[in-house]
XYZ file of C-alpha atoms in Angstrom:
639
model
C 67.697 27.037 -59.057
C 64.290 28.149 -59.825
C 61.545 27.007 -57.453
C 57.781 26.175 -58.198
C 55.820 28.743 -56.407
C 54.384 25.869 -54.092
C 57.828 25.493 -52.250
C 57.343 27.839 -49.285
C 53.915 25.655 -48.447
C 56.075 22.259 -48.593
C 58.844 23.415 -46.715
C 57.255 22.731 -43.222
C 56.248 19.391 -44.041
C 59.739 18.422 -45.513
C 61.128 19.430 -42.416
C 58.786 17.619 -40.586
C 59.849 14.439 -42.375
C 63.447 14.815 -42.169
C 63.059 15.592 -38.399
C 60.961 13.286 -37.356
C 63.386 9.636 -36.904
C 65.307 12.509 -35.060
C 62.509 12.653 -33.006
C 61.683 9.292 -32.807
C 65.054 8.469 -32.018
C 65.500 11.370 -29.350
C 62.081 10.163 -27.324
C 62.268 9.169 -23.508
C 62.337 4.892 -23.602
C 59.531 4.028 -22.427
C 58.448 2.605 -18.672
C 59.473 -0.940 -18.672
C 56.508 -1.518 -16.972
C 54.176 0.445 -19.092
C 56.085 -1.507 -21.568
C 54.952 -4.832 -20.168
C 51.487 -3.849 -19.066
C 50.115 -1.980 -22.719
C 52.035 -3.859 -24.956
C 49.413 -5.837 -26.364
C 51.146 -7.270 -29.487
C 54.966 -7.888 -27.734
C 56.188 -6.116 -29.941
C 58.132 -4.055 -27.916
C 57.106 -0.579 -28.088
C 53.584 1.106 -27.278
C 51.850 1.528 -31.007
C 49.374 4.618 -31.356
C 46.705 2.384 -29.959
C 48.172 1.490 -27.162
C 49.553 4.756 -26.269
C 46.323 5.885 -26.268
C 44.801 3.188 -23.825
C 47.886 4.127 -21.607
C 46.959 8.238 -21.773
C 42.793 7.128 -20.497
C 44.588 5.256 -18.142
C 46.354 7.724 -16.679
C 43.532 10.107 -16.428
C 41.068 7.286 -15.097
C 44.041 7.502 -12.031
C 44.790 10.991 -12.295
C 44.380 12.821 -8.683
C 40.506 13.921 -8.300
C 39.616 17.301 -7.399
C 38.294 18.021 -3.978
C 34.774 17.296 -3.930
C 35.263 14.092 -5.230
C 38.204 12.626 -3.700
C 35.942 11.503 -0.754
C 34.546 8.918 -3.118
C 37.542 7.847 -5.177
C 39.539 4.514 -3.835
C 42.789 4.696 -3.172
C 45.479 3.977 -5.370
C 47.109 1.022 -5.093
C 50.985 0.987 -4.511
C 52.850 -0.193 -7.076
C 54.812 -3.777 -7.508
C 58.065 -3.538 -7.162
C 60.160 -5.758 -9.310
C 63.195 -8.414 -8.066
C 65.877 -8.724 -11.307
C 66.187 -11.985 -9.989
C 62.888 -12.812 -10.888
C 60.467 -13.375 -14.263
C 57.334 -12.043 -13.301
C 54.854 -13.963 -15.599
C 53.355 -11.438 -17.764
C 53.631 -12.996 -20.658
C 50.269 -13.756 -23.077
C 49.623 -17.308 -24.536
C 52.871 -18.489 -25.862
C 55.248 -15.494 -26.330
C 57.485 -15.013 -23.578
C 59.611 -11.918 -23.310
C 61.942 -12.025 -20.395
C 64.166 -14.729 -19.913
C 66.913 -15.545 -16.431
C 68.985 -18.036 -18.786
C 70.804 -14.865 -20.259
C 72.648 -13.203 -17.668
C 71.471 -14.702 -14.324
C 69.229 -11.577 -14.711
C 64.973 -10.525 -15.729
C 66.472 -10.175 -18.918
C 64.030 -9.526 -22.148
C 65.113 -12.416 -24.874
C 65.358 -9.942 -27.580
C 68.190 -7.906 -25.600
C 70.336 -11.889 -25.766
C 72.977 -12.721 -28.240
C 72.500 -16.044 -27.232
C 70.072 -18.875 -28.683
C 67.081 -18.538 -25.365
C 63.555 -20.113 -26.168
C 61.238 -19.556 -23.842
C 58.249 -22.279 -23.122
C 55.373 -20.858 -21.384
C 53.166 -22.434 -19.319
C 50.276 -22.337 -20.711
C 51.663 -24.001 -24.313
C 52.958 -26.705 -22.166
C 48.898 -27.315 -20.977
C 47.789 -26.527 -24.583
C 49.998 -29.456 -26.109
C 49.838 -31.503 -23.096
C 54.023 -31.150 -22.444
C 54.794 -33.100 -19.123
C 58.239 -33.278 -19.755
C 61.800 -32.239 -21.641
C 60.422 -34.437 -24.527
C 57.821 -33.448 -25.025
C 58.989 -29.826 -24.889
C 61.520 -31.341 -27.464
C 59.035 -32.268 -29.681
C 58.217 -29.056 -30.969
C 61.632 -26.805 -30.087
C 64.586 -26.540 -33.062
C 67.456 -27.775 -32.883
C 66.386 -30.600 -29.897
C 65.357 -34.214 -29.504
C 64.279 -36.248 -26.794
C 62.911 -40.347 -27.203
C 60.254 -39.138 -29.721
C 62.591 -38.362 -31.884
C 66.043 -39.722 -30.841
C 67.289 -42.767 -29.320
C 70.566 -42.883 -27.142
C 72.371 -45.837 -27.304
C 76.215 -46.510 -26.644
C 78.166 -49.258 -27.258
C 80.548 -50.631 -25.042
C 84.097 -52.082 -24.930
C 82.992 -55.700 -25.564
C 80.860 -54.532 -28.130
C 77.426 -54.481 -26.387
C 74.753 -51.990 -26.779
C 73.592 -49.661 -23.800
C 70.131 -48.775 -23.529
C 70.414 -45.470 -22.595
C 67.000 -44.050 -23.875
C 65.538 -46.579 -20.536
C 66.418 -43.196 -18.727
C 64.391 -40.484 -20.481
C 65.230 -37.866 -18.032
C 68.755 -37.816 -19.743
C 68.341 -38.825 -22.873
C 67.865 -35.931 -25.617
C 70.193 -34.216 -27.717
C 70.489 -30.462 -28.198
C 72.537 -28.696 -31.012
C 73.017 -32.407 -32.266
C 75.823 -32.552 -29.570
C 74.922 -34.248 -26.159
C 72.212 -34.067 -23.442
C 71.167 -30.810 -21.949
C 72.227 -29.842 -18.587
C 69.416 -28.856 -17.189
C 68.743 -26.776 -13.923
C 66.148 -25.240 -11.539
C 66.177 -21.559 -10.739
C 69.707 -21.791 -11.712
C 70.710 -23.981 -9.489
C 72.201 -27.317 -11.457
C 70.250 -30.313 -11.066
C 71.229 -34.299 -11.555
C 68.341 -35.166 -13.670
C 66.810 -37.497 -11.758
C 63.277 -35.695 -11.162
C 61.696 -34.923 -14.615
C 60.421 -31.728 -15.712
C 56.645 -30.644 -14.770
C 54.601 -28.336 -14.988
C 53.407 -28.584 -11.545
C 56.905 -27.130 -10.272
C 57.780 -24.544 -12.916
C 56.027 -21.329 -15.199
C 58.333 -21.548 -17.863
C 60.788 -23.686 -19.702
C 64.004 -21.553 -21.203
C 65.953 -23.179 -23.623
C 70.025 -21.794 -23.637
C 71.414 -23.461 -27.015
C 75.255 -23.926 -26.728
C 77.763 -23.507 -23.858
C 76.655 -20.413 -21.434
C 79.254 -22.003 -18.583
C 79.557 -17.962 -17.032
C 75.306 -18.092 -16.228
C 75.220 -21.521 -15.114
C 78.767 -22.664 -14.273
C 78.161 -25.956 -16.144
C 80.339 -26.680 -19.362
C 78.501 -28.428 -21.663
C 78.871 -27.412 -24.957
C 74.689 -28.784 -26.186
C 73.164 -26.748 -24.326
C 71.089 -26.037 -21.248
C 67.472 -26.230 -20.047
C 66.527 -24.055 -17.232
C 62.846 -24.557 -15.072
C 61.075 -21.299 -14.040
C 60.116 -22.325 -10.447
C 56.868 -21.935 -9.838
C 56.257 -20.101 -6.373
C 52.814 -19.239 -4.201
C 51.220 -15.620 -4.974
C 50.961 -13.335 -2.674
C 47.921 -11.050 -4.649
C 45.169 -13.833 -5.810
C 43.880 -17.343 -4.521
C 43.911 -19.619 -7.255
C 42.537 -23.453 -7.969
C 43.398 -25.991 -10.469
C 42.212 -29.343 -10.997
C 43.376 -31.571 -14.311
C 42.090 -35.050 -15.349
C 44.199 -36.718 -18.657
C 44.293 -39.888 -20.389
C 46.031 -41.581 -23.314
C 45.329 -43.955 -25.660
C 48.662 -45.362 -24.363
C 46.803 -46.520 -21.107
C 47.991 -43.596 -19.301
C 46.029 -41.061 -16.849
C 47.277 -38.018 -15.063
C 45.090 -36.237 -12.063
C 46.512 -32.881 -10.481
C 45.145 -30.837 -7.624
C 46.998 -26.921 -7.438
C 46.130 -24.299 -4.844
C 47.566 -21.165 -3.730
C 45.875 -19.569 -0.590
C 46.885 -15.992 0.489
C 46.788 -15.948 4.990
C 48.093 -12.074 4.416
C 47.569 -9.858 1.027
C 50.379 -8.885 -0.427
C 52.679 -10.389 2.220
C 52.046 -14.260 3.187
C 50.823 -16.832 0.627
C 51.303 -20.428 1.009
C 50.753 -22.732 -2.077
C 50.329 -27.383 -2.515
C 50.553 -29.091 -5.709
C 49.658 -33.094 -6.231
C 49.905 -35.559 -9.380
C 49.496 -39.035 -9.846
C 50.473 -40.431 -13.132
C 50.551 -43.748 -14.747
C 52.220 -43.358 -17.908
C 51.861 -46.682 -20.051
C 53.426 -47.210 -23.710
C 53.063 -49.768 -26.521
C 55.255 -52.274 -25.867
C 53.375 -54.081 -23.331
C 53.857 -55.066 -19.899
C 55.049 -51.634 -19.255
C 54.041 -48.942 -17.306
C 55.815 -45.859 -14.524
C 53.764 -44.389 -11.574
C 54.768 -41.290 -10.060
C 53.839 -39.591 -7.402
C 54.748 -35.751 -6.508
C 53.754 -33.339 -3.928
C 55.043 -30.169 -3.294
C 54.535 -27.723 -0.789
C 55.321 -23.507 -1.859
C 55.788 -20.303 0.968
C 55.992 -16.831 0.160
C 56.034 -14.139 2.854
C 56.861 -10.347 2.002
C 57.880 -9.052 5.690
C 58.749 -5.626 3.953
C 58.353 -4.133 1.231
C 61.471 -4.614 -0.787
C 62.568 -7.824 1.425
C 60.840 -11.094 -0.624
C 61.315 -14.768 0.931
C 60.189 -17.803 -0.761
C 60.190 -21.747 0.072
C 59.982 -24.784 -1.809
C 59.929 -28.371 -0.908
C 59.729 -31.041 -3.772
C 58.527 -35.017 -3.500
C 59.029 -37.218 -6.455
C 58.617 -40.592 -6.328
C 58.663 -43.552 -9.347
C 57.761 -46.869 -9.856
C 57.268 -49.621 -12.369
C 58.951 -50.582 -15.817
C 59.974 -48.958 -19.209
C 60.013 -51.090 -22.483
C 63.354 -51.347 -24.323
C 64.237 -48.750 -27.645
C 66.353 -51.673 -28.640
C 66.127 -54.777 -29.759
C 68.265 -57.464 -29.008
C 71.309 -59.574 -30.056
C 70.265 -62.097 -33.036
C 71.492 -65.630 -32.221
C 68.440 -66.821 -34.308
C 69.043 -66.004 -37.893
C 72.337 -68.130 -37.833
C 71.199 -70.844 -36.653
C 68.557 -71.291 -39.228
C 70.853 -70.354 -42.020
C 72.666 -73.539 -40.383
C 69.656 -75.482 -40.934
C 68.313 -75.591 -37.840
C 70.488 -78.127 -35.686
C 69.523 -79.405 -32.548
C 71.424 -80.829 -29.759
C 71.313 -83.978 -27.593
C 73.528 -83.628 -24.514
C 72.883 -87.190 -23.372
C 73.978 -89.352 -26.471
C 77.495 -89.931 -26.994
C 79.516 -86.967 -29.481
C 78.614 -88.894 -33.297
C 74.623 -88.489 -32.052
C 74.942 -85.037 -30.534
C 73.635 -83.191 -33.630
C 70.469 -83.340 -34.881
C 69.295 -81.791 -38.288
C 65.154 -82.219 -38.219
C 65.489 -84.651 -35.388
C 68.077 -87.263 -37.555
C 71.399 -87.713 -35.929
C 74.677 -85.973 -38.355
C 77.983 -88.185 -37.720
C 80.931 -86.094 -37.781
C 78.997 -82.889 -36.791
C 80.134 -83.009 -33.187
C 83.169 -85.020 -32.559
C 83.831 -84.114 -28.775
C 86.457 -81.725 -28.337
C 85.478 -78.469 -30.823
C 81.673 -77.450 -31.197
C 79.881 -76.893 -34.728
C 80.075 -72.836 -35.414
C 76.404 -72.951 -34.794
C 76.128 -73.507 -31.372
C 78.206 -71.731 -28.297
C 78.802 -72.563 -24.946
C 81.376 -70.284 -23.860
C 78.772 -67.720 -22.434
C 77.457 -70.014 -19.435
C 79.705 -73.215 -19.273
C 81.419 -72.454 -15.531
C 77.967 -70.461 -14.508
C 74.931 -71.849 -13.212
C 71.673 -71.143 -15.465
C 68.592 -70.060 -14.682
C 65.575 -71.062 -16.692
C 63.098 -68.141 -16.297
C 59.333 -69.247 -17.590
C 57.329 -65.802 -18.644
C 55.003 -66.409 -15.748
C 58.455 -65.580 -13.367
C 58.951 -69.067 -11.973
C 61.930 -70.923 -12.697
C 61.512 -74.189 -14.809
C 65.332 -75.518 -14.181
C 67.961 -74.239 -12.131
C 71.757 -76.070 -12.793
C 75.269 -75.635 -13.677
C 76.100 -75.337 -17.176
C 78.342 -77.807 -17.474
C 78.059 -81.198 -15.243
C 81.414 -81.423 -12.849
C 83.010 -84.609 -10.801
C 83.400 -82.597 -7.930
C 81.304 -80.999 -5.214
C 81.361 -77.859 -6.194
C 79.653 -76.358 -9.180
C 82.610 -74.110 -9.846
C 85.051 -76.029 -11.177
C 83.085 -77.480 -14.590
C 84.933 -81.004 -15.967
C 82.820 -82.679 -17.677
C 81.911 -82.940 -21.699
C 77.768 -82.545 -20.610
C 76.904 -79.369 -21.638
C 73.910 -77.024 -23.025
C 74.502 -74.352 -25.921
C 73.576 -71.764 -27.117
C 72.579 -70.880 -30.669
C 75.164 -68.477 -31.733
C 74.583 -65.458 -34.637
C 74.612 -65.556 -38.465
C 78.726 -65.524 -39.033
C 80.203 -61.403 -39.713
C 81.383 -61.820 -43.249
C 84.792 -61.170 -43.271
C 85.667 -59.066 -46.744
C 82.963 -56.517 -46.495
C 81.410 -56.452 -42.807
C 77.978 -54.454 -42.602
C 78.584 -54.811 -39.133
C 81.532 -54.746 -36.659
C 79.634 -56.870 -34.059
C 76.438 -59.197 -34.100
C 73.830 -57.275 -35.067
C 70.588 -56.873 -34.024
C 67.556 -57.937 -34.407
C 65.757 -56.608 -37.092
C 63.101 -58.593 -38.574
C 59.647 -58.364 -36.900
C 58.740 -62.236 -37.992
C 61.429 -62.652 -35.486
C 60.595 -60.281 -32.728
C 58.163 -57.569 -32.957
C 58.892 -54.663 -31.414
C 55.658 -52.378 -31.362
C 54.054 -54.805 -29.374
C 56.137 -57.175 -27.156
C 58.526 -55.370 -23.695
C 61.433 -57.931 -23.264
C 62.856 -55.232 -20.775
C 59.822 -56.459 -18.726
C 61.732 -58.034 -15.949
C 63.331 -55.018 -15.183
C 62.120 -52.537 -12.284
C 62.401 -48.816 -11.448
C 62.104 -47.576 -7.668
C 63.440 -43.588 -7.577
C 62.799 -41.619 -4.724
C 63.645 -37.469 -5.086
C 63.467 -34.945 -2.403
C 64.373 -30.947 -3.380
C 64.113 -28.046 -1.321
C 64.715 -24.517 -2.675
C 65.025 -21.652 -0.305
C 65.450 -18.137 -1.048
C 65.637 -14.435 -0.114
C 65.816 -11.796 -1.700
C 66.460 -7.843 -1.045
C 66.340 -4.483 -2.436
C 69.048 -1.971 -1.069
C 68.388 0.693 -3.617
C 65.736 1.558 -5.994
C 65.328 4.988 -7.793
C 64.505 5.391 -11.471
C 68.064 6.158 -12.337
C 69.541 3.339 -9.939
C 68.905 -0.403 -8.283
C 70.850 -2.417 -6.034
C 69.890 -5.719 -4.276
C 71.486 -9.010 -3.422
C 70.162 -12.370 -3.058
C 70.512 -15.572 -0.855
C 69.973 -18.971 -1.878
C 69.995 -22.785 -1.119
C 69.116 -25.664 -3.111
C 69.315 -29.468 -1.963
C 68.024 -32.078 -3.932
C 68.306 -35.703 -2.443
C 67.185 -38.956 -3.365
C 68.097 -42.881 -4.155
C 68.065 -44.708 -6.949
C 66.965 -49.365 -6.456
C 66.951 -50.238 -9.862
C 66.724 -53.605 -11.322
C 68.544 -53.617 -15.300
C 69.463 -56.304 -16.730
C 68.174 -55.577 -20.372
C 69.797 -53.389 -21.762
C 72.742 -52.664 -19.440
C 75.975 -54.194 -20.810
C 78.061 -57.375 -18.893
C 81.539 -56.573 -17.420
C 82.624 -59.915 -20.031
C 81.001 -60.388 -22.742
C 78.098 -59.063 -24.966
C 74.551 -59.043 -23.503
C 70.539 -59.096 -24.551
C 70.762 -62.330 -26.711
C 67.984 -63.442 -28.582
C 68.524 -67.512 -28.595
C 66.729 -70.845 -29.087
C 66.787 -73.431 -26.904
C 68.139 -76.234 -28.922
C 68.751 -78.639 -25.754
C 66.284 -81.798 -26.510
C 67.777 -82.565 -22.872
C 68.980 -81.532 -19.759
C 72.248 -82.192 -18.367
C 70.999 -85.533 -16.591
C 69.441 -86.733 -20.105
C 65.351 -85.542 -18.983
C 63.659 -84.394 -21.237
C 64.160 -80.675 -21.556
C 60.652 -78.536 -21.229
C 61.313 -75.513 -22.598
C 63.140 -77.021 -26.327
C 62.454 -75.136 -29.350
C 61.223 -71.861 -27.265
C 62.998 -68.803 -28.012
C 64.592 -66.494 -25.433
C 66.863 -63.413 -23.623
C 70.246 -64.510 -22.623
C 72.478 -62.386 -20.499
C 75.477 -62.952 -17.825
C 77.646 -61.378 -16.117
C 75.289 -58.194 -15.918
C 75.297 -55.899 -12.846
C 71.898 -55.712 -13.273
C 71.341 -54.009 -9.856
C 71.903 -50.423 -8.981
C 71.720 -48.580 -5.411
C 72.464 -45.081 -6.440
C 72.059 -42.626 -3.175
C 72.972 -39.115 -3.073
C 72.519 -35.543 -1.872
C 73.653 -32.259 -3.694
C 73.776 -28.966 -1.656
C 74.173 -25.146 -3.388
C 74.938 -22.290 -1.891
C 74.577 -18.914 -3.455
C 74.917 -15.361 -3.346
C 74.294 -12.414 -5.945
C 74.249 -8.649 -6.558
C 72.949 -6.480 -9.048
C 72.841 -3.260 -9.616
C 71.288 -1.359 -12.872
C 71.867 1.629 -14.057
C 68.953 2.832 -16.553
C 69.570 6.685 -18.306
C 66.866 6.667 -20.519
C 64.376 8.830 -18.639
C 67.286 11.302 -18.617
C 66.285 15.107 -19.742
C 70.110 15.724 -21.190
C 72.184 13.770 -23.450
C 73.016 10.960 -21.457
C 69.793 8.940 -22.282
C 72.023 8.280 -25.204
C 74.033 5.562 -23.217
C 70.747 3.534 -22.012
C 70.116 0.798 -19.362
C 73.429 -1.026 -17.755
C 73.421 -3.872 -15.372
C 75.969 -5.336 -13.713
C 75.885 -8.618 -11.688
C 78.562 -10.364 -8.526
C 78.363 -13.594 -7.937
C 79.367 -16.674 -5.848
C 78.160 -20.041 -5.195
C 79.868 -23.071 -3.816
C 78.478 -26.593 -4.012
C 79.145 -30.256 -2.501
C 77.898 -33.067 -4.033
C 78.223 -36.586 -2.348
C 76.941 -39.849 -4.070
C 77.888 -43.366 -3.806
C 76.799 -46.383 -6.390
C 76.613 -49.571 -5.103
C 76.361 -52.049 -8.615
C 74.872 -56.053 -7.683
C 74.744 -59.027 -8.914
C 72.184 -62.285 -8.395
C 74.253 -65.849 -7.376
C 73.880 -69.406 -6.251
C 74.565 -68.990 -2.694
C 74.738 -72.550 -0.660
C 72.167 -72.485 1.911
C 74.142 -75.590 4.159
C 77.352 -73.088 3.727
C 76.094 -70.368 6.567
C 75.756 -72.997 9.133
C 79.924 -73.786 9.575
C 81.275 -70.310 8.805
C 79.719 -69.617 12.117
C 82.864 -71.765 13.989
C 85.310 -68.946 12.078
C 87.562 -70.724 10.992
C 89.686 -70.061 7.972
C 89.213 -73.048 5.584
C 85.271 -71.716 6.447
C 85.595 -68.660 4.987
C 87.846 -70.124 2.050
C 84.894 -72.152 1.059
C 83.628 -71.399 -2.675
C 79.892 -70.801 -1.564
C 79.026 -68.280 -4.174
C 78.350 -68.863 -8.120
C 77.311 -66.633 -10.734
C 74.214 -67.078 -13.354
C 73.210 -67.621 -16.919
C 69.671 -65.824 -16.866
C 67.620 -67.819 -19.389
C 64.600 -65.866 -20.101
C 61.956 -67.335 -22.457
C 60.110 -65.098 -24.356
C 58.117 -67.382 -26.661
C 56.389 -70.879 -27.141
C 58.024 -73.387 -29.534
C 55.872 -72.049 -32.560
C 57.398 -69.931 -35.060
C 61.043 -69.537 -33.227
C 59.401 -66.203 -32.459
C 59.479 -64.086 -29.535
C 55.946 -63.104 -28.691
C 55.478 -62.851 -24.819
C 57.615 -60.755 -22.415
C 59.154 -62.090 -20.195
C 58.581 -61.657 -15.970
C 61.344 -61.792 -13.316
C 61.883 -64.695 -11.057
C 61.528 -63.632 -7.201
C 64.703 -64.559 -5.092
C 64.249 -67.157 -2.460
C 65.025 -70.975 -1.846
C 65.058 -73.473 -4.872
C 65.836 -76.831 -5.713
C 69.605 -76.923 -8.073
C 70.026 -79.817 -10.410
């Protein structure tokens, strides 16, 4: 083959092009510290402009000559990075490192798992405060803004789990996310908050080898905020929203001994408003953090967090519909004080044969409360009537045996051939209940307190360009108490709860007019509405990390790259108790005979369960247009 005369001049160029990839592949790896400092576009490598900036910085910090050494400031000692901590070097919304993949500080791009990191700057710019705000912007995640968490119990009753927004979420369409704080398991009672964290890591999929949590959906890990020993910091925030909510927070960091000891304190008060009224929660947070580095390779951190919330949240599910069936039946009413032939009326006119005194018409029922006492609770919290649902000929209300009864409306019958619902349907017509305006769960109350303690000691035993050996010991304690009253949204133990009825009883059992006639109410029976659950979780952890970095070697060993090995041990101890209560009637006079201690006194029936009727509207339009209000326990007349 004859080559052109110019070929010798092109040979060096071709050789350079052929050898350029090899030279690039064999170039020593960039120092991770230099990469984090000079990689402005965060693409994982130093571009020519970034290399020039690095070289200029090196020249500016090069050793001075003998004539100028006296005027040069001393060089700062390099910061020793811990393998157990992600140092906040992120810019904007991009975070290059995470702890959720391997329990060590690892680059996100080097992990095979699907992990997203939400930085504190992103949370601030998008006004994110909790896990549900974060899940609005992340892939494969759903919070209460896009997902309603509910379940159906064995009686076919819907249980409104979205009343607990900390756990009412879903990852990968599977289930609720595991929650962890610095890789310590959390119960989920204390929500995520910007004051507590530097970033939030979302690991999708099972990751039990890292967290010890086996949920297949995923894990949300919080990188804890700590005191800063190199910079003082002060921040005050205020925010308001269109639902009547507001929040004020203060975050202070102060250096006591530079590069050795610093303290940090933060506090926040928040009122959260909602679309359905009346509703709202008040949250108070108090946080304290200490960071101490007595020696170059030793770091001690301690944190204490306090969280308290009170108030009530709005319902996210509608009640069961027991008014539509009544309307379709011709709007019948009931008079328990007259004979059976005249007890049922349509448009005020008695219809003979509608009730024979043995079996109720299909549009009425009283099985839910005939053996229980009945409370008529007005929307201002007053008890308008308190008595049995059925009269008795004995001296105790626990053995009703008369046919004088108070009735409830029943849902529209389910079609036997092609049922759309397997159980009684919920209200789906705004003419009956406008679920954008009225909070039917206003009788609920929320009162929770959580304390979190985090202690951690890190010691770097060996640190050379090739080897690093570090050990960490940690202690985590989460303790709290919950005293909640949740009538709405909680299923009873003996049947469906949360029906929207209409009071069609023209009179009371004693023949007096019913002041609540034709008013809608939400009915509950056999509800375990009061829950008290103290708990305590303690976790002890020890980790040993070893890193072998061969990327700076000047021989063939550099092709082996960097390797990390971690040893991990953990001990958990969880203690919890749940006490559930029901409101009951208790006869006042029975307290005194019981003081004698006789067997007959203790055997006397002295309590009875209640059927609650919370009225949520007037007697016009059959619709729920007023929120309920819970009553105050006390002494009331029993009729």
